[in-house]
Amino acid sequence: MSEDINKQYYSGPDGNSPFRGLGGLLRENIKNLTPYSSARDEYQGEASVFLDANENAFGSPLEQQYNRYPDPLQYNVKKRLSEIKGVPIRNIFLGNGSDEAIDILFRSFCNPGIDNVILVPPTYGMYQVSANINDIEARKVLLTEDFQLDMEGIAEAIDKNTKLIFICSPNNPTGNSINRDDVETLLANFNGIVVVDEAYINFSRQKTFIQELTEYANLVVLQTLSKAWGLAGLRVGMAFASEEIIEVMNKVKPPYNMNEASQQLALQALQNVDQVNAWIKETLTQRDQLVLNLKKFDFVVDIYPSDANFILVKTTDAKGIYNFLVEKGIIVRDRSKVELCEGSLRITVGTPDENEILINTLQNFK
Ligand SMILES: Cc1ncc(COP(=O)(O)O)c(C=O)c1O
């Protein structure tokens, strides 16, 4: 660890966290931003005639009525999430998918052309894309051979302009969880924000970092309703963080970032915890079965341990298998061009029928 250079930004002088609040991290323009004030924000009390937002007062040409703008801060959905997650509403941000939360973190904290973020590939591709869109340097510190954090490499890559570190756990595309102690070391020693993306946490044996929010003021946990909750089409992503960080994200987001249909349907879906838990259980059983069946093929070199609803499978001929499956109408993800994933395909666990079709089809791959 290059202690002398990085001490100020990475390691607390007396073992205490060097994180000193958001003051020095926020972009100046965001610190001074007056957020958009929506029509409904500007009155107090009860009202029954709304002539303030230029909506169509007659209704919508649909059975359901969507002629009114939705709640900008999605109170009802957050209230239900707060019950499920055990996190106060003030610590929850909702986005149009967690991809929106990722983008908002860049826009809030990173000065284009000046600041940088740390990425630890192979990992989820949107961190790099969001960095590129926002003109932010992404410093890449490759995971180790066993897909864990290179802690020395990360310490060396951090400098005074490093604002965010993205850790995906369980990690996409490798499927494993990142060692908890390492993430805590980063949280305790980095004076920027550590984003822990838990898109696949419902499938994991590891516990969520949400419970650490009271411990670390520089923690942002991302989760989504797109995976275990089966609502990818609704685009509902969550960020959990300190009240200070959530306030910034709410200021920067577009006023009506989650539409009324998504809010209503998400709220309805969030009553069905038992159904989702049953699917998670079934997915894990199917994952184990899929691994057993895939291991029998001689073109399968290795299957990496997974804490998610997909597996990374190292093969002798990723491109050949991929093309063969496409011809048969089965789509998996070819990750063979990704560093440390050479020869590998990422396969999502499907229904029992889908998994059987996959295995039966692969019997015919020569
Ligand atoms: C690690 C990770 N984070 C975030 C996302 C995006 O989630 P959302 O659908 O909420 O935008 C994905 C989607 O594949 C993902 O794999």
Short mmCIF file of C-alpha atoms and ligand atoms in Angstrom, two decimals:
data_model
loop_
_atom_site.label_atom_id
_atom_site.label_comp_id
_atom_site.label_asym_id
_atom_site.label_seq_id
_atom_site.Cartn_x
_atom_site.Cartn_y
_atom_site.Cartn_z
CA MET A 1 0.00 0.00 0.00
CA SER A 2 1.48 3.34 -0.96
CA GLU A 3 0.77 4.78 2.45
CA ASP A 4 2.57 8.09 2.13
CA ILE A 5 0.86 9.16 -1.05
CA ASN A 6 -2.59 7.92 -0.22
CA LYS A 7 -2.89 8.33 3.52
CA GLN A 8 -4.96 11.47 3.24
CA TYR A 9 -7.50 9.89 0.90
CA TYR A 10 -7.39 6.28 1.84
CA SER A 11 -6.21 5.66 5.37
CA GLY A 12 -7.28 7.57 8.46
CA PRO A 13 -4.40 9.25 10.35
CA ASP A 14 -5.26 7.56 13.64
CA GLY A 15 -7.15 4.57 12.40
CA ASN A 16 -10.36 6.62 12.30
CA SER A 17 -12.32 6.90 9.08
CA PRO A 18 -10.94 9.67 6.86
CA PHE A 19 -14.48 10.29 5.59
CA ARG A 20 -15.39 13.80 6.67
CA GLY A 21 -18.88 14.14 5.23
CA LEU A 22 -20.08 15.11 1.80
CA GLY A 23 -18.79 18.68 1.83
CA GLY A 24 -15.56 18.03 -0.05
CA LEU A 25 -17.00 15.30 -2.25
CA LEU A 26 -19.98 17.00 -3.85
CA ARG A 27 -19.63 18.89 -7.11
CA GLU A 28 -19.89 22.66 -6.53
CA ASN A 29 -22.77 23.02 -9.00
CA ILE A 30 -24.72 20.31 -7.15
CA LYS A 31 -23.97 21.83 -3.75
CA ASN A 32 -25.49 25.07 -5.03
CA LEU A 33 -28.31 23.50 -7.03
CA THR A 34 -31.87 24.71 -6.55
CA PRO A 35 -33.86 21.60 -7.46
CA TYR A 36 -36.92 21.73 -9.72
CA SER A 37 -39.99 22.55 -7.73
CA SER A 38 -43.00 20.63 -9.03
CA ALA A 39 -46.51 22.07 -9.09
CA ARG A 40 -47.61 19.81 -6.24
CA ASP A 41 -44.69 20.87 -4.03
CA GLU A 42 -45.86 24.45 -3.95
CA TYR A 43 -49.05 24.35 -1.90
CA GLN A 44 -49.96 23.09 1.54
CA GLY A 45 -53.27 21.75 2.81
CA GLU A 46 -56.11 19.77 1.19
CA ALA A 47 -57.22 20.36 -2.40
CA SER A 48 -59.69 18.81 -4.81
CA VAL A 49 -59.33 20.93 -7.96
CA PHE A 50 -55.93 20.66 -9.58
CA LEU A 51 -55.38 23.33 -12.21
CA ASP A 52 -51.69 23.73 -11.52
CA ALA A 53 -49.80 21.22 -13.69
CA ASN A 54 -51.27 21.53 -17.19
CA GLU A 55 -52.50 17.94 -17.08
CA ASN A 56 -55.56 16.70 -18.98
CA ALA A 57 -58.33 17.19 -16.43
CA PHE A 58 -60.73 14.89 -18.36
CA GLY A 59 -58.74 11.71 -17.76
CA SER A 60 -56.73 9.14 -19.75
CA PRO A 61 -57.94 7.16 -22.78
CA LEU A 62 -57.41 4.01 -20.72
CA GLU A 63 -59.23 2.02 -18.10
CA GLN A 64 -56.69 3.12 -15.52
CA GLN A 65 -56.26 6.83 -15.03
CA TYR A 66 -52.75 8.18 -15.46
CA ASN A 67 -53.57 11.80 -16.23
CA ARG A 68 -51.96 13.08 -13.02
CA TYR A 69 -48.24 13.31 -12.40
CA PRO A 70 -46.95 10.67 -9.98
CA ASP A 71 -45.60 11.25 -6.48
CA PRO A 72 -42.04 12.56 -7.10
CA LEU A 73 -40.73 10.94 -3.91
CA GLN A 74 -42.68 7.67 -4.25
CA TYR A 75 -43.83 7.71 -0.62
CA ASN A 76 -46.08 4.62 -0.69
CA VAL A 77 -43.52 2.36 -2.38
CA LYS A 78 -40.80 3.54 0.00
CA LYS A 79 -43.05 2.97 3.00
CA ARG A 80 -43.53 -0.67 2.01
CA LEU A 81 -39.82 -1.10 1.20
CA SER A 82 -38.99 0.42 4.55
CA GLU A 83 -41.08 -2.30 6.25
CA ILE A 84 -39.47 -5.09 4.21
CA LYS A 85 -35.88 -3.86 4.48
CA GLY A 86 -35.97 -2.36 7.96
CA VAL A 87 -34.55 0.93 6.69
CA PRO A 88 -36.15 4.35 7.37
CA ILE A 89 -37.80 6.05 4.39
CA ARG A 90 -35.32 8.92 4.62
CA ASN A 91 -32.51 6.47 3.78
CA ILE A 92 -34.16 5.18 0.58
CA PHE A 93 -33.84 6.55 -2.96
CA LEU A 94 -35.88 5.07 -5.82
CA GLY A 95 -34.75 5.24 -9.43
CA ASN A 96 -35.86 4.23 -12.89
CA GLY A 97 -33.83 1.04 -12.45
CA SER A 98 -30.65 0.99 -10.38
CA ASP A 99 -28.91 2.12 -13.57
CA GLU A 100 -30.43 5.54 -12.92
CA ALA A 101 -29.03 5.56 -9.37
CA ILE A 102 -25.57 4.74 -10.78
CA ASP A 103 -25.78 7.66 -13.21
CA ILE A 104 -27.02 10.03 -10.50
CA LEU A 105 -24.06 9.14 -8.27
CA PHE A 106 -21.71 10.14 -11.11
CA ARG A 107 -23.60 13.37 -11.76
CA SER A 108 -23.68 14.29 -8.07
CA PHE A 109 -20.09 13.58 -7.06
CA CYS A 110 -17.82 13.47 -10.11
CA ASN A 111 -16.53 16.53 -11.92
CA PRO A 112 -16.30 15.70 -15.65
CA GLY A 113 -12.73 15.63 -16.93
CA ILE A 114 -11.27 15.93 -13.42
CA ASP A 115 -12.46 13.22 -11.04
CA ASN A 116 -12.08 9.46 -11.24
CA VAL A 117 -13.75 6.31 -9.93
CA ILE A 118 -12.39 2.84 -9.19
CA LEU A 119 -13.86 -0.16 -11.00
CA VAL A 120 -12.87 -3.76 -10.30
CA PRO A 121 -13.41 -5.77 -13.49
CA PRO A 122 -14.71 -8.20 -14.50
CA THR A 123 -17.86 -6.51 -13.23
CA TYR A 124 -21.17 -5.00 -14.29
CA GLY A 125 -20.69 -3.01 -17.50
CA MET A 126 -22.85 0.02 -16.72
CA TYR A 127 -20.34 1.51 -14.27
CA GLN A 128 -17.91 1.99 -17.17
CA VAL A 129 -20.63 3.24 -19.54
CA SER A 130 -21.91 5.75 -16.96
CA ALA A 131 -18.32 6.88 -16.36
CA ASN A 132 -17.84 7.39 -20.10
CA ILE A 133 -21.13 9.28 -20.51
CA ASN A 134 -20.18 11.59 -17.64
CA ASP A 135 -16.59 12.00 -18.89
CA ILE A 136 -15.12 10.48 -15.75
CA GLU A 137 -11.91 8.43 -15.75
CA ALA A 138 -12.56 4.82 -14.63
CA ARG A 139 -9.43 3.39 -12.98
CA LYS A 140 -9.55 -0.35 -13.39
CA VAL A 141 -8.09 -2.65 -10.75
CA LEU A 142 -8.61 -6.21 -11.94
CA LEU A 143 -10.04 -8.72 -9.48
CA THR A 144 -7.64 -11.44 -8.34
CA GLU A 145 -7.69 -14.91 -9.96
CA ASP A 146 -10.31 -16.01 -7.42
CA PHE A 147 -12.45 -12.96 -8.25
CA GLN A 148 -11.73 -11.06 -5.03
CA LEU A 149 -10.55 -7.47 -4.50
CA ASP A 150 -6.91 -6.57 -5.08
CA MET A 151 -6.73 -4.40 -1.97
CA GLU A 152 -3.19 -3.14 -2.61
CA GLY A 153 -4.03 -2.29 -6.20
CA ILE A 154 -7.09 -0.34 -5.11
CA ALA A 155 -5.12 1.57 -2.45
CA GLU A 156 -2.56 2.52 -5.08
CA ALA A 157 -5.16 3.61 -7.63
CA ILE A 158 -6.88 6.02 -5.22
CA ASP A 159 -5.88 9.68 -5.32
CA LYS A 160 -7.36 12.98 -4.26
CA ASN A 161 -9.80 12.98 -7.18
CA THR A 162 -11.18 9.49 -6.54
CA LYS A 163 -14.83 9.93 -5.62
CA LEU A 164 -16.48 6.53 -5.94
CA ILE A 165 -15.51 2.85 -5.72
CA PHE A 166 -17.98 0.38 -7.26
CA ILE A 167 -18.14 -3.11 -5.73
CA CYS A 168 -20.69 -5.56 -7.11
CA SER A 169 -21.51 -8.36 -4.67
CA PRO A 170 -22.56 -10.96 -5.68
CA ASN A 171 -20.56 -9.94 -8.70
CA ASN A 172 -21.84 -9.94 -12.27
CA PRO A 173 -20.58 -11.84 -14.32
CA THR A 174 -18.52 -14.03 -11.97
CA GLY A 175 -21.38 -14.85 -9.56
CA ASN A 176 -19.33 -14.87 -6.33
CA SER A 177 -19.70 -12.62 -3.32
CA ILE A 178 -16.86 -10.25 -2.45
CA ASN A 179 -15.16 -10.81 0.93
CA ARG A 180 -17.04 -8.74 3.45
CA ASP A 181 -13.94 -7.78 5.42
CA ASP A 182 -12.36 -6.26 2.33
CA VAL A 183 -15.43 -4.12 1.63
CA GLU A 184 -15.42 -2.98 5.26
CA THR A 185 -11.72 -2.10 4.98
CA LEU A 186 -12.55 0.13 2.02
CA LEU A 187 -15.48 1.71 3.83
CA ALA A 188 -13.34 2.48 6.87
CA ASN A 189 -10.30 3.78 4.97
CA PHE A 190 -11.55 5.57 1.85
CA ASN A 191 -12.58 9.19 2.09
CA GLY A 192 -14.95 8.87 -0.87
CA ILE A 193 -18.09 6.80 -1.37
CA VAL A 194 -18.15 3.01 -1.60
CA VAL A 195 -21.05 1.78 -3.73
CA VAL A 196 -22.00 -1.83 -3.01
CA ASP A 197 -24.24 -3.11 -5.79
CA GLU A 198 -26.42 -5.89 -4.39
CA ALA A 199 -28.60 -6.55 -7.45
CA TYR A 200 -28.31 -10.32 -6.74
CA ILE A 201 -28.34 -10.23 -2.93
CA ASN A 202 -31.62 -12.17 -2.64
CA PHE A 203 -29.84 -15.26 -4.00
CA SER A 204 -26.78 -14.90 -1.78
CA ARG A 205 -25.63 -16.65 1.37
CA GLN A 206 -23.98 -13.37 2.41
CA LYS A 207 -25.93 -10.82 4.33
CA THR A 208 -26.73 -7.44 2.89
CA PHE A 209 -24.68 -4.32 3.68
CA ILE A 210 -27.89 -2.38 4.39
CA GLN A 211 -27.44 -3.02 8.10
CA GLU A 212 -24.08 -1.21 7.95
CA LEU A 213 -25.62 2.12 6.94
CA THR A 214 -25.56 3.37 10.51
CA GLU A 215 -21.88 2.40 10.76
CA TYR A 216 -20.55 3.94 7.52
CA ALA A 217 -21.63 7.38 6.31
CA ASN A 218 -19.85 6.77 2.98
CA LEU A 219 -21.81 3.63 2.05
CA VAL A 220 -24.34 3.41 -0.78
CA VAL A 221 -26.10 0.06 -1.25
CA LEU A 222 -27.84 -0.54 -4.57
CA GLN A 223 -30.61 -3.09 -4.97
CA THR A 224 -33.26 -3.66 -7.63
CA LEU A 225 -36.68 -5.18 -8.23
CA SER A 226 -35.40 -6.41 -11.63
CA LYS A 227 -33.91 -9.74 -10.52
CA ALA A 228 -35.44 -11.88 -7.72
CA TRP A 229 -38.55 -9.69 -7.61
CA GLY A 230 -39.31 -10.40 -11.27
CA LEU A 231 -40.05 -6.78 -12.24
CA ALA A 232 -37.30 -5.92 -14.74
CA GLY A 233 -39.92 -4.41 -17.07
CA LEU A 234 -41.11 -1.89 -14.47
CA ARG A 235 -37.65 -0.35 -13.94
CA VAL A 236 -37.48 0.02 -10.17
CA GLY A 237 -34.06 0.40 -8.57
CA MET A 238 -33.18 1.32 -5.01
CA ALA A 239 -30.31 3.06 -3.30
CA PHE A 240 -29.90 2.93 0.48
CA ALA A 241 -27.60 5.48 2.08
CA SER A 242 -27.24 8.22 4.70
CA GLU A 243 -29.96 10.87 4.74
CA GLU A 244 -27.42 13.37 3.43
CA ILE A 245 -26.60 11.27 0.35
CA ILE A 246 -30.27 10.45 -0.33
CA GLU A 247 -31.14 14.16 -0.20
CA VAL A 248 -28.50 14.89 -2.83
CA MET A 249 -29.73 12.08 -5.08
CA ASN A 250 -33.33 13.31 -4.79
CA LYS A 251 -32.21 16.81 -5.70
CA VAL A 252 -30.40 15.62 -8.84
CA LYS A 253 -32.96 13.10 -10.16
CA PRO A 254 -35.60 14.12 -12.71
CA PRO A 255 -38.71 15.13 -10.73
CA TYR A 256 -40.96 12.26 -11.84
CA ASN A 257 -38.34 9.57 -12.39
CA MET A 258 -40.64 6.70 -11.46
CA ASN A 259 -43.91 6.63 -13.36
CA GLU A 260 -47.31 6.07 -11.76
CA ALA A 261 -47.85 2.60 -13.28
CA SER A 262 -44.49 1.41 -11.92
CA GLN A 263 -45.24 2.84 -8.49
CA GLN A 264 -48.67 1.18 -8.32
CA LEU A 265 -47.49 -2.19 -9.63
CA ALA A 266 -44.35 -2.21 -7.50
CA LEU A 267 -46.47 -1.55 -4.42
CA GLN A 268 -48.80 -4.39 -5.37
CA ALA A 269 -45.87 -6.76 -6.01
CA LEU A 270 -44.23 -5.88 -2.70
CA GLN A 271 -47.16 -7.54 -0.92
CA ASN A 272 -46.08 -10.89 -2.40
CA VAL A 273 -42.90 -11.57 -0.43
CA ASP A 274 -43.80 -15.26 -0.02
CA GLN A 275 -44.05 -15.82 -3.77
CA VAL A 276 -40.66 -14.22 -4.34
CA ASN A 277 -39.05 -16.25 -1.56
CA ALA A 278 -40.46 -19.44 -3.09
CA TRP A 279 -38.98 -18.51 -6.47
CA ILE A 280 -35.60 -17.77 -4.89
CA LYS A 281 -35.60 -21.20 -3.25
CA GLU A 282 -36.55 -22.88 -6.51
CA THR A 283 -33.90 -20.91 -8.42
CA LEU A 284 -31.20 -22.11 -6.01
CA THR A 285 -32.35 -25.73 -6.39
CA GLN A 286 -32.36 -25.33 -10.16
CA ARG A 287 -28.92 -23.72 -10.06
CA ASP A 288 -27.45 -26.73 -8.21
CA GLN A 289 -29.10 -29.11 -10.68
CA LEU A 290 -27.86 -27.11 -13.65
CA VAL A 291 -24.31 -27.19 -12.30
CA LEU A 292 -24.46 -30.99 -11.84
CA ASN A 293 -25.78 -31.49 -15.38
CA LEU A 294 -23.33 -29.11 -17.02
CA LYS A 295 -20.37 -30.70 -15.26
CA LYS A 296 -21.00 -33.91 -17.25
CA PHE A 297 -20.09 -32.26 -20.57
CA ASP A 298 -16.46 -32.63 -21.58
CA PHE A 299 -16.48 -29.13 -23.12
CA VAL A 300 -17.11 -27.69 -19.65
CA VAL A 301 -13.75 -26.86 -18.05
CA ASP A 302 -14.97 -25.22 -14.84
CA ILE A 303 -18.09 -23.83 -13.21
CA TYR A 304 -17.39 -21.03 -10.76
CA PRO A 305 -19.21 -21.01 -7.40
CA SER A 306 -22.26 -18.76 -7.63
CA ASP A 307 -24.15 -16.72 -5.07
CA ALA A 308 -26.50 -15.40 -7.77
CA ASN A 309 -29.20 -16.57 -10.21
CA PHE A 310 -26.63 -17.24 -12.93
CA ILE A 311 -23.44 -19.24 -13.31
CA LEU A 312 -20.20 -18.50 -15.09
CA VAL A 313 -19.12 -21.56 -17.04
CA LYS A 314 -15.61 -21.91 -18.47
CA THR A 315 -15.63 -23.97 -21.65
CA THR A 316 -13.27 -25.18 -24.34
CA ASP A 317 -15.18 -23.29 -27.06
CA ALA A 318 -17.39 -20.43 -25.79
CA LYS A 319 -18.01 -18.90 -29.22
CA GLY A 320 -18.90 -22.27 -30.78
CA ILE A 321 -21.33 -23.17 -27.99
CA TYR A 322 -22.84 -19.71 -28.02
CA ASN A 323 -23.48 -19.80 -31.78
CA PHE A 324 -24.82 -23.36 -31.60
CA LEU A 325 -27.29 -22.35 -28.88
CA VAL A 326 -28.40 -19.22 -30.76
CA GLU A 327 -29.19 -21.41 -33.78
CA LYS A 328 -31.44 -23.48 -31.52
CA GLY A 329 -33.14 -20.37 -30.15
CA ILE A 330 -31.37 -20.38 -26.78
CA ILE A 331 -29.56 -17.23 -25.74
CA VAL A 332 -26.84 -17.17 -23.10
CA ARG A 333 -24.24 -14.44 -22.53
CA ASP A 334 -20.84 -14.83 -24.17
CA ARG A 335 -18.32 -13.33 -21.72
CA SER A 336 -15.26 -14.90 -23.36
CA LYS A 337 -13.82 -11.53 -24.39
CA VAL A 338 -13.94 -10.23 -20.81
CA GLU A 339 -10.68 -10.17 -18.81
CA LEU A 340 -10.41 -13.19 -16.44
CA CYS A 341 -13.50 -14.74 -18.09
CA GLU A 342 -11.76 -16.13 -21.19
CA GLY A 343 -13.67 -19.10 -22.59
CA SER A 344 -16.65 -18.40 -20.36
CA LEU A 345 -20.39 -18.20 -20.86
CA ARG A 346 -22.75 -16.66 -18.32
CA ILE A 347 -25.91 -18.69 -18.03
CA THR A 348 -29.02 -17.46 -16.19
CA VAL A 349 -30.89 -20.11 -14.23
CA GLY A 350 -34.26 -20.60 -15.94
CA THR A 351 -37.39 -22.58 -15.14
CA PRO A 352 -36.99 -26.38 -14.83
CA ASP A 353 -38.28 -26.70 -18.42
CA GLU A 354 -35.89 -24.12 -19.80
CA ASN A 355 -32.93 -25.67 -18.01
CA GLU A 356 -33.87 -29.08 -19.36
CA ILE A 357 -34.11 -27.71 -22.91
CA LEU A 358 -30.64 -26.18 -22.47
CA ILE A 359 -29.11 -29.45 -21.24
CA ASN A 360 -30.85 -31.56 -23.89
CA THR A 361 -29.73 -29.19 -26.61
CA LEU A 362 -26.13 -29.20 -25.38
CA GLN A 363 -26.11 -33.05 -25.69
CA ASN A 364 -25.95 -32.44 -29.44
CA PHE A 365 -23.02 -30.02 -29.36
CA LYS A 366 -19.99 -31.60 -30.97
C1 LIG B 1 -24.95 -5.84 -10.94
C2 LIG B 1 -26.10 -5.16 -11.58
N1 LIG B 1 -26.47 -3.96 -11.14
C3 LIG B 1 -27.51 -3.31 -11.70
C4 LIG B 1 -28.21 -3.86 -12.75
C5 LIG B 1 -29.31 -3.07 -13.37
O1 LIG B 1 -30.44 -3.15 -12.62
P1 LIG B 1 -31.76 -2.33 -12.97
O2 LIG B 1 -32.61 -3.22 -13.83
O3 LIG B 1 -32.36 -2.04 -11.64
O4 LIG B 1 -31.33 -1.09 -13.70
C6 LIG B 1 -27.85 -5.11 -13.25
C7 LIG B 1 -28.57 -5.70 -14.38
O5 LIG B 1 -28.18 -6.63 -15.02
C8 LIG B 1 -26.77 -5.78 -12.64
O6 LIG B 1 -26.35 -6.97 -13.08
#
